[in-house]
Short mmCIF file of C-alpha atoms (C1' of nucleotides) and ligand atoms in Angstrom, two decimals:
data_model
loop_
_atom_site.label_atom_id
_atom_site.label_comp_id
_atom_site.label_asym_id
_atom_site.label_seq_id
_atom_site.Cartn_x
_atom_site.Cartn_y
_atom_site.Cartn_z
CA UNK A 1 123.17 65.23 -165.60
CA UNK A 2 124.57 67.72 -163.14
CA UNK A 3 127.87 67.41 -161.38
CA UNK A 4 126.09 67.31 -158.04
CA UNK A 5 123.81 64.54 -159.20
CA UNK A 6 126.75 62.50 -160.43
CA UNK A 7 128.51 62.81 -157.13
CA UNK A 8 125.37 61.88 -155.23
CA UNK A 9 124.94 58.91 -157.54
CA UNK A 10 128.45 57.74 -156.78
CA UNK A 11 127.78 58.18 -153.08
CA UNK A 12 124.65 56.07 -153.34
CA UNK A 13 126.42 53.27 -155.17
CA UNK A 14 129.30 53.27 -152.75
CA UNK A 15 126.85 53.03 -149.89
CA UNK A 16 124.88 50.24 -151.53
CA UNK A 17 121.71 52.32 -151.65
CA UNK A 18 119.46 52.24 -154.68
CA UNK A 19 119.49 55.70 -156.20
CA UNK A 20 115.90 56.86 -156.48
CA UNK A 21 114.59 60.22 -157.59
CA UNK A 22 113.19 60.81 -154.12
CA UNK A 23 116.45 60.10 -152.33
CA UNK A 24 118.24 62.39 -154.75
CA UNK A 25 115.79 65.14 -154.03
CA UNK A 26 116.04 64.80 -150.26
CA UNK A 27 119.82 64.61 -150.19
CA UNK A 28 120.22 67.39 -152.73
CA UNK A 29 117.99 69.65 -150.66
CA UNK A 30 120.01 68.94 -147.53
CA UNK A 31 123.28 69.44 -149.35
CA UNK A 32 122.29 72.77 -150.88
CA UNK A 33 120.33 74.37 -148.11
CA UNK A 34 121.01 75.92 -144.78
CA UNK A 35 120.99 73.26 -142.19
CA UNK A 36 118.78 71.62 -139.66
CA UNK A 37 115.62 71.12 -141.72
CA UNK A 38 112.55 69.36 -140.40
CA UNK A 39 110.95 66.50 -142.31
CA UNK A 40 108.04 68.79 -143.06
CA UNK A 41 110.29 71.44 -144.57
CA UNK A 42 112.00 68.83 -146.70
CA UNK A 43 108.65 67.42 -147.76
CA UNK A 44 107.49 70.80 -149.02
CA UNK A 45 110.80 71.65 -150.63
CA UNK A 46 111.10 68.48 -152.66
CA UNK A 47 107.50 68.76 -153.78
CA UNK A 48 107.91 72.23 -155.22
CA UNK A 49 109.13 70.49 -158.36
CA UNK A 50 108.67 66.97 -159.62
CA UNK A 51 109.17 64.29 -158.72
CA UNK A 52 106.91 64.18 -155.75
CA UNK A 53 107.77 62.39 -152.58
CA UNK A 54 105.26 61.38 -149.96
CA UNK A 55 105.78 62.10 -146.30
CA UNK A 56 106.56 58.46 -145.64
CA UNK A 57 109.21 58.53 -148.33
CA UNK A 58 110.81 61.62 -146.89
CA UNK A 59 111.13 59.80 -143.57
CA UNK A 60 112.27 56.59 -145.26
CA UNK A 61 114.84 58.45 -147.32
CA UNK A 62 116.17 60.29 -144.30
CA UNK A 63 116.54 57.03 -142.43
CA UNK A 64 118.26 55.36 -145.37
CA UNK A 65 120.61 58.30 -145.86
CA UNK A 66 121.39 58.47 -142.17
CA UNK A 67 122.05 54.74 -142.10
CA UNK A 68 124.92 55.12 -144.53
CA UNK A 69 126.23 58.39 -143.16
CA UNK A 70 125.02 60.68 -145.94
CA UNK A 71 122.68 62.54 -143.59
CA UNK A 72 122.09 62.66 -139.91
CA UNK A 73 119.51 63.58 -137.37
CA UNK A 74 120.63 66.34 -135.06
CA UNK A 75 120.06 65.73 -131.37
CA UNK A 76 117.70 68.44 -130.21
CA UNK A 77 115.07 69.22 -127.65
CA UNK A 78 111.37 69.30 -128.33
CA UNK A 79 109.43 69.74 -131.54
CA UNK A 80 110.18 68.04 -134.81
CA UNK A 81 113.38 66.16 -135.54
CA UNK A 82 115.96 68.06 -137.56
CA UNK A 83 118.26 66.74 -140.23
CA UNK A 84 121.37 67.82 -142.06
CA UNK A 85 123.64 66.46 -144.74
CA UNK A 86 126.30 64.39 -143.03
CA UNK A 87 129.23 66.13 -144.60
CA UNK A 88 131.76 67.57 -142.23
CA UNK A 89 131.57 66.91 -138.53
CA UNK A 90 130.86 69.92 -136.36
CA UNK A 91 129.52 70.86 -132.96
CA UNK A 92 126.28 72.60 -132.08
CA UNK A 93 125.08 75.53 -130.07
CA UNK A 94 121.58 75.82 -128.62
CA UNK A 95 120.27 79.24 -127.58
CA UNK A 96 118.31 79.20 -124.32
CA UNK A 97 116.43 82.33 -125.28
CA UNK A 98 115.30 81.94 -128.87
CA UNK A 99 115.82 78.20 -129.31
CA UNK A 100 117.98 78.58 -132.39
CA UNK A 101 120.35 75.73 -133.23
CA UNK A 102 123.65 76.83 -134.74
CA UNK A 103 126.70 75.06 -136.08
CA UNK A 104 130.03 75.39 -134.33
CA UNK A 105 133.17 74.57 -136.33
CA UNK A 106 134.71 71.23 -135.55
CA UNK A 107 137.59 70.84 -133.13
CA UNK A 108 138.92 67.67 -131.59
CA UNK A 109 138.92 66.82 -127.95
CA UNK A 110 142.53 66.71 -126.82
CA UNK A 111 143.74 63.13 -127.11
CA UNK A 112 142.83 60.99 -124.15
CA UNK A 113 140.29 63.43 -122.75
CA UNK A 114 137.76 61.50 -120.75
CA UNK A 115 139.10 58.17 -121.94
CA UNK A 116 138.85 56.74 -118.44
CA UNK A 117 135.11 57.36 -118.45
CA UNK A 118 134.35 55.34 -121.54
CA UNK A 119 135.66 51.85 -120.88
CA UNK A 120 133.84 48.95 -122.48
CA UNK A 121 132.34 51.03 -125.24
CA UNK A 122 133.48 51.42 -128.83
CA UNK A 123 133.40 55.14 -129.56
CA UNK A 124 132.79 55.96 -133.19
CA UNK A 125 132.32 59.68 -132.80
CA UNK A 126 131.20 62.51 -130.60
CA UNK A 127 129.74 65.94 -130.68
CA UNK A 128 129.67 68.82 -128.23
CA UNK A 129 126.41 70.65 -127.57
CA UNK A 130 126.97 74.12 -126.14
CA UNK A 131 124.20 76.07 -124.47
CA UNK A 132 123.83 79.73 -123.70
CA UNK A 133 122.78 82.94 -125.39
CA UNK A 134 123.37 83.38 -129.11
CA UNK A 135 125.04 86.44 -130.57
CA UNK A 136 121.69 87.84 -131.62
CA UNK A 137 119.99 87.48 -128.23
CA UNK A 138 123.13 88.73 -126.51
CA UNK A 139 122.75 92.22 -127.99
CA UNK B 1 107.79 64.07 -93.58
CA UNK B 2 110.73 62.31 -95.20
CA UNK B 3 114.20 63.73 -95.47
CA UNK B 4 113.96 63.64 -99.24
CA UNK B 5 110.71 65.53 -99.18
CA UNK B 6 112.15 68.18 -96.92
CA UNK B 7 115.12 68.70 -99.18
CA UNK B 8 112.86 68.90 -102.22
CA UNK B 9 110.71 71.37 -100.37
CA UNK B 10 113.73 73.53 -99.64
CA UNK B 11 114.75 73.30 -103.28
CA UNK B 12 111.30 74.45 -104.38
CA UNK B 13 111.30 77.42 -102.06
CA UNK B 14 114.77 78.46 -103.09
CA UNK B 15 113.70 78.29 -106.69
CA UNK B 16 110.51 80.25 -106.07
CA UNK B 17 108.31 77.37 -107.20
CA UNK B 18 105.14 76.50 -105.32
CA UNK B 19 105.58 73.05 -103.87
CA UNK B 20 102.68 70.91 -105.05
CA UNK B 21 102.11 67.22 -104.51
CA UNK B 22 102.41 66.63 -108.23
CA UNK B 23 105.74 68.40 -108.57
CA UNK B 24 107.05 66.48 -105.59
CA UNK B 25 106.01 63.23 -107.18
CA UNK B 26 107.63 64.02 -110.52
CA UNK B 27 110.88 65.26 -109.04
CA UNK B 28 111.05 62.45 -106.52
CA UNK B 29 110.63 59.90 -109.26
CA UNK B 30 113.41 61.49 -111.30
CA UNK B 31 115.69 61.80 -108.28
CA UNK B 32 115.27 58.17 -107.26
CA UNK B 33 115.65 56.64 -110.69
CA UNK B 34 118.97 57.12 -112.43
CA UNK B 35 117.37 56.93 -115.83
CA UNK B 36 116.22 58.99 -118.74
CA UNK B 37 112.48 58.75 -118.37
CA UNK B 38 109.84 59.76 -120.90
CA UNK B 39 106.86 61.84 -119.86
CA UNK B 40 104.70 58.76 -120.34
CA UNK B 41 106.84 56.69 -117.98
CA UNK B 42 106.71 59.43 -115.39
CA UNK B 43 102.97 59.73 -115.81
CA UNK B 44 102.49 56.04 -115.08
CA UNK B 45 104.99 55.99 -112.24
CA UNK B 46 103.49 58.89 -110.31
CA UNK B 47 100.01 57.47 -110.75
CA UNK B 48 100.85 54.11 -109.23
CA UNK B 49 100.13 55.77 -105.89
CA UNK B 50 98.20 58.88 -105.01
CA UNK B 51 98.18 61.68 -105.66
CA UNK B 52 97.35 61.46 -109.28
CA UNK B 53 98.79 63.78 -111.85
CA UNK B 54 97.33 64.34 -115.28
CA UNK B 55 99.43 64.18 -118.39
CA UNK B 56 99.27 67.94 -118.75
CA UNK B 57 100.55 68.34 -115.21
CA UNK B 58 103.45 65.98 -115.83
CA UNK B 59 104.47 68.17 -118.75
CA UNK B 60 103.84 71.35 -116.78
CA UNK B 61 105.84 70.07 -113.83
CA UNK B 62 108.73 69.00 -116.01
CA UNK B 63 108.79 72.41 -117.63
CA UNK B 64 108.65 74.17 -114.26
CA UNK B 65 111.38 71.96 -112.80
CA UNK B 66 113.56 72.39 -115.86
CA UNK B 67 113.05 76.14 -115.74
CA UNK B 68 114.71 76.35 -112.34
CA UNK B 69 117.37 73.73 -112.98
CA UNK B 70 115.91 70.93 -110.88
CA UNK B 71 115.38 68.74 -113.93
CA UNK B 72 116.36 68.86 -117.54
CA UNK B 73 115.41 67.50 -120.89
CA UNK B 74 118.12 65.40 -122.46
CA UNK B 75 118.91 66.23 -126.06
CA UNK B 76 118.13 63.05 -127.96
CA UNK B 77 117.20 61.72 -131.35
CA UNK B 78 113.74 60.56 -132.28
CA UNK B 79 110.92 59.32 -130.13
CA UNK B 80 109.70 60.92 -126.95
CA UNK B 81 111.62 63.54 -125.01
CA UNK B 82 113.58 62.21 -122.05
CA UNK B 83 114.11 63.86 -118.70
CA UNK B 84 116.38 63.50 -115.73
CA UNK B 85 116.90 65.19 -112.39
CA UNK B 86 119.25 68.09 -112.92
CA UNK B 87 121.73 67.13 -110.27
CA UNK B 88 125.31 66.71 -111.38
CA UNK B 89 126.40 67.56 -114.88
CA UNK B 90 127.48 64.62 -117.01
CA UNK B 91 127.95 63.59 -120.59
CA UNK B 92 125.99 61.05 -122.61
CA UNK B 93 126.59 58.04 -124.78
CA UNK B 94 124.22 56.89 -127.50
CA UNK B 95 124.42 53.32 -128.81
CA UNK B 96 124.05 53.04 -132.58
CA UNK B 97 122.87 49.45 -132.29
CA UNK B 98 120.33 49.30 -129.50
CA UNK B 99 119.59 52.99 -129.08
CA UNK B 100 120.33 53.03 -125.37
CA UNK B 101 121.25 56.35 -123.82
CA UNK B 102 123.81 56.09 -121.02
CA UNK B 103 125.43 58.56 -118.65
CA UNK B 104 129.13 59.30 -118.88
CA UNK B 105 130.84 60.84 -115.85
CA UNK B 106 131.54 64.51 -116.12
CA UNK B 107 134.89 65.88 -117.17
CA UNK B 108 135.77 69.38 -118.24
CA UNK B 109 136.99 70.44 -121.60
CA UNK B 110 140.55 71.67 -121.15
CA UNK B 111 140.46 75.42 -120.62
CA UNK B 112 140.26 77.37 -123.83
CA UNK B 113 139.33 74.40 -126.00
CA UNK B 114 137.43 75.64 -128.97
CA UNK B 115 137.18 79.16 -127.58
CA UNK B 116 137.97 80.62 -130.97
CA UNK B 117 134.88 78.95 -132.44
CA UNK B 118 132.41 80.47 -130.05
CA UNK B 119 132.85 84.23 -130.37
CA UNK B 120 129.81 86.42 -129.77
CA UNK B 121 127.96 83.85 -127.75
CA UNK B 122 127.62 83.59 -123.99
CA UNK B 123 128.28 79.95 -123.12
CA UNK B 124 126.47 78.76 -120.01
CA UNK B 125 127.29 75.09 -120.31
CA UNK B 126 127.98 72.20 -122.60
CA UNK B 127 127.66 68.49 -122.90
CA UNK B 128 129.41 65.88 -124.99
CA UNK B 129 127.37 63.24 -126.80
CA UNK B 130 129.42 60.17 -127.67
CA UNK B 131 128.24 57.63 -130.22
CA UNK B 132 129.25 54.08 -130.88
CA UNK B 133 128.54 50.60 -129.56
CA UNK B 134 127.67 50.12 -125.92
CA UNK B 135 129.37 47.55 -123.72
CA UNK B 136 126.42 45.22 -124.07
CA UNK B 137 126.21 45.30 -127.86
CA UNK B 138 129.98 45.08 -128.08
CA UNK B 139 130.01 41.54 -126.72
"C1'" DG C 1 91.30 81.26 -89.09
"C1'" DT C 2 89.14 83.86 -93.17
"C1'" DC C 3 89.55 86.13 -97.32
"C1'" DT C 4 91.23 86.99 -101.87
"C1'" DA C 5 94.24 86.88 -105.76
"C1'" DA C 6 97.30 84.33 -108.20
"C1'" DC C 7 98.86 79.99 -109.37
"C1'" DT C 8 98.09 75.09 -110.43
"C1'" DT C 9 95.65 70.99 -111.78
"C1'" DT C 10 92.40 68.45 -114.50
"C1'" DA C 11 90.12 65.85 -118.41
"C1'" DG C 12 89.81 65.72 -122.67
"C1'" DA C 13 89.86 68.06 -127.05
"C1'" DC C 14 93.11 69.56 -130.17
"C1'" DA C 15 97.46 69.87 -132.75
"C1'" DT C 16 101.61 68.10 -134.44
"C1'" DA C 17 104.98 64.44 -135.57
"C1'" DT C 18 105.98 59.93 -137.10
"C1'" DT C 19 105.06 55.14 -138.39
"C1'" DC C 20 102.40 51.58 -140.55
"C1'" DT C 21 99.79 49.14 -144.32
"C1'" DA C 22 98.47 47.19 -148.59
"C1'" DA C 23 98.64 48.17 -153.32
"C1'" DT C 24 101.51 49.99 -156.94
"C1'" DT C 25 105.74 51.38 -159.11
"C1'" DA C 26 110.58 51.26 -160.13
"C1'" DG C 27 115.53 49.41 -159.97
"C1'" DT C 28 118.54 45.31 -160.87
"C1'" DA C 29 120.51 41.59 -163.00
"C1'" DA C 30 120.06 37.70 -165.93
"C1'" DT D 1 112.10 41.25 -171.41
"C1'" DT D 2 111.35 38.92 -167.34
"C1'" DA D 3 111.43 37.93 -162.59
"C1'" DC D 4 112.69 39.38 -158.42
"C1'" DT D 5 113.04 42.56 -154.91
"C1'" DA D 6 113.24 47.12 -152.98
"C1'" DA D 7 111.02 51.50 -152.76
"C1'" DT D 8 107.05 54.62 -153.06
"C1'" DT D 9 102.33 55.99 -152.26
"C1'" DA D 10 98.05 57.86 -149.83
"C1'" DG D 11 96.01 57.76 -146.07
"C1'" DA D 12 94.98 55.49 -141.70
"C1'" DA D 13 96.81 54.75 -137.37
"C1'" DT D 14 99.73 55.83 -133.58
"C1'" DA D 15 102.62 58.61 -130.68
"C1'" DT D 16 103.72 62.76 -128.56
"C1'" DG D 17 102.76 67.21 -126.87
"C1'" DT D 18 99.79 71.57 -126.11
"C1'" DC D 19 95.66 74.08 -125.00
"C1'" DT D 20 91.24 75.28 -122.67
"C1'" DA D 21 87.95 76.44 -119.23
"C1'" DA D 22 86.39 74.98 -114.89
"C1'" DA D 23 87.70 73.57 -110.36
"C1'" DG D 24 91.09 73.17 -106.71
"C1'" DT D 25 95.25 74.85 -104.13
"C1'" DT D 26 98.72 78.08 -102.18
"C1'" DA D 27 100.39 82.33 -100.12
"C1'" DG D 28 99.88 86.30 -97.83
"C1'" DA D 29 97.03 90.06 -95.80
"C1'" DC D 30 93.94 90.86 -92.33
MN1 MN E 201 124.65 71.18 -137.77
MN1 MN E 202 121.88 61.56 -118.15
ZN1 ZN E 203 119.08 83.36 -129.39
ZN1 ZN E 204 123.84 48.94 -127.39
#
DNA sequence: GTCTAACTTTAGACATATTCTAATTAGTAA
DNA sequence: TTACTAATTAGAATATGTCTAAAGTTAGAC
C-alpha cells in the first residue's frame, strides 16, 4: 500500500468517513493533479483504471470529501462546478479575457480588517477572488 | 416616464446598449431587489406584468448588462447562477449551514496587501468571500 | 415619416450539469 | 459469519443554460 494511500486512509478515519475505493480514487486524483477539476474530468480520470466510479459516486464522494474538509468546491462563474483538494488555503484569480481560474498564494487579511462589517456571524474562513487580465492575456 | 426608467435609459445610452423593454425590466428588477436572484426568479418576476421576456432574453439581457457593468454574476457554489445590479462593490458571506449568500459592506484591502503574489497580472478588482455561520443559524 | 441595416426577441429544441431512485454491493463491529 | 448500515450503481429525471431561424424592434439616413 502506497504512502499516499496510507495517509489518505488516516485522513478518512480521522474524519469519520468510510474509506472506499471510489473515494480514494477521487481524492487521490485531486491531490495529484493540477487543480480545479470538473466532476466530468474526475469521472473520466478515475475510470481510466479500475475501480470504476459512477457519475453519482463522483458527486457523492466530492460532497463527502468537502463535508470533512478534504476537498472543496471553488466558487466560480458559469459552467460546471470545479473542485480541488482542500489542502492549503489560497486565493483565486479569474481572468476576464480567457476565463482561466488561477491560484494565488495565501496571505492573511491584516488583523481586524473589516471586522466591523461582520457582526453577528461566526467567520470560519475567507478567500479573496481577484479579477483582471492574466499574465498570458496581458502579453 | 418614471425617474428610475430615465436613469436606466441614460445608463443604457452611456453604455452603448440599445434600451429595450426587456432589458429595462431585468435591470429594474435587480435594482429594486437587494438580492441575489437566479435567472429563473428574474424570468418569473419580469413576466408577472407585461412585457414578457423569454428565458433566452433573460440570459441575453443579463449577459449584456454584465458586459457593461450594470449587473454582475456573483461567484457562487453549486446550483443556478445568481445575479445582482452592479451598483456598489461589496463583499459576500456564505453560510455553511443554510447556504444563504449575504452582502458584506465594502472595505478596501490595505494598500499593497498581497501585491507580491500577483505579479504579471493586471488586477481590475477583487472581492472577499467569507464563510461561516450566519447570524440566523448562529442562534 | 419612410426606408434599410443591424440588433434583439422569441419559442422551443438542444446541450450540459447535477440529483434522484431502487436494487445491489461493500464496510463495520459483534 | 452474520446483521446492520452506508455506499455504489445505471440510468431516469430534473435543473440549468445555449442555440436556431423566423419575426419584431431600434437607429440613423434620407
Ligand atoms: Mn485553487
Ligand atoms: Mn451581493
Ligand atoms: Zn487570460
Ligand atoms: Zn445560515
